[in-house]
């Protein structure tokens, strides 16, 4: 088995720097997107409630229209 090659300190520093910069960027991006996602969730909840209400009304109306003496 071949012994591992010594990695240059410059390369090690570049790797660690890239790691920390990526973590920093990810945190900033998450903090930027989080409020947008929360707002989208609120809008989706409101739309879902309205859609469910429309479906409930439609169901009641369709049941009322099918209630006839001919059943």
Coordinates of C-alpha atoms in Angstrom, one line a residue:
X1 CA 0.0 0.0 0.0
X2 CA 1.2 3.5 -0.9
X3 CA 1.6 6.0 1.9
X4 CA -0.7 9.1 1.5
X5 CA 0.7 12.1 -0.2
X6 CA 1.2 15.2 1.9
X7 CA -1.4 17.9 1.0
X8 CA -0.1 21.4 0.5
X9 CA -1.1 23.8 3.3
X10 CA -2.4 26.2 0.6
X11 CA -4.8 23.5 -0.6
X12 CA -5.9 22.7 2.9
X13 CA -6.5 26.3 3.6
X14 CA -8.4 26.7 0.4
X15 CA -10.6 23.7 1.2
X16 CA -11.4 24.9 4.7
X17 CA -12.1 28.4 3.4
X18 CA -14.5 27.1 0.8
X19 CA -16.2 25.0 3.4
X20 CA -16.8 27.9 5.7
X21 CA -17.8 30.3 2.9
X22 CA -20.3 27.7 1.7
X23 CA -21.7 27.4 5.2
X24 CA -21.9 31.2 5.5
X25 CA -23.6 31.5 2.1
X26 CA -26.1 28.8 3.0
X27 CA -27.0 30.5 6.3
X28 CA -27.6 33.8 4.5
X29 CA -29.6 32.2 1.7
X30 CA -31.7 30.3 4.3
X31 CA -32.4 33.5 6.2
X32 CA -33.4 35.2 3.0
X33 CA -35.7 32.5 1.8
X34 CA -37.4 31.6 5.1
X35 CA -39.8 34.6 5.3
X36 CA -40.7 34.1 1.6
X37 CA -41.6 30.5 2.3
X38 CA -43.6 31.4 5.4
X39 CA -45.6 33.9 3.3
X40 CA -46.2 31.3 0.6
X41 CA -47.4 28.8 3.2
X42 CA -49.9 31.4 4.6
X43 CA -51.2 32.1 1.1
X44 CA -51.5 28.4 0.4
X45 CA -53.4 27.9 3.7
X46 CA -55.9 30.7 2.8
X47 CA -56.3 29.3 -0.7
X48 CA -56.9 25.8 0.7
X49 CA -59.5 27.0 3.1
X50 CA -61.3 28.9 0.3
X51 CA -61.1 25.8 -2.0
X52 CA -62.5 23.5 0.8
X53 CA -65.3 26.0 1.4
X54 CA -66.2 26.1 -2.3
X55 CA -66.1 22.3 -2.4
X56 CA -68.4 22.0 0.6
X57 CA -70.9 24.5 -0.8
X58 CA -70.8 22.7 -4.2
X59 CA -71.4 19.4 -2.5
X60 CA -74.4 20.8 -0.5
X61 CA -75.9 22.3 -3.6
X62 CA -75.5 19.1 -5.6
X63 CA -77.1 17.1 -2.8
X64 CA -79.9 19.6 -2.7
X65 CA -80.5 19.3 -6.4
X66 CA -80.6 15.5 -6.3
X67 CA -83.3 15.4 -3.6
X68 CA -86.4 14.8 -5.7
X69 CA -89.5 12.8 -5.3
X70 CA -88.4 10.5 -8.1
X71 CA -85.8 8.7 -6.0

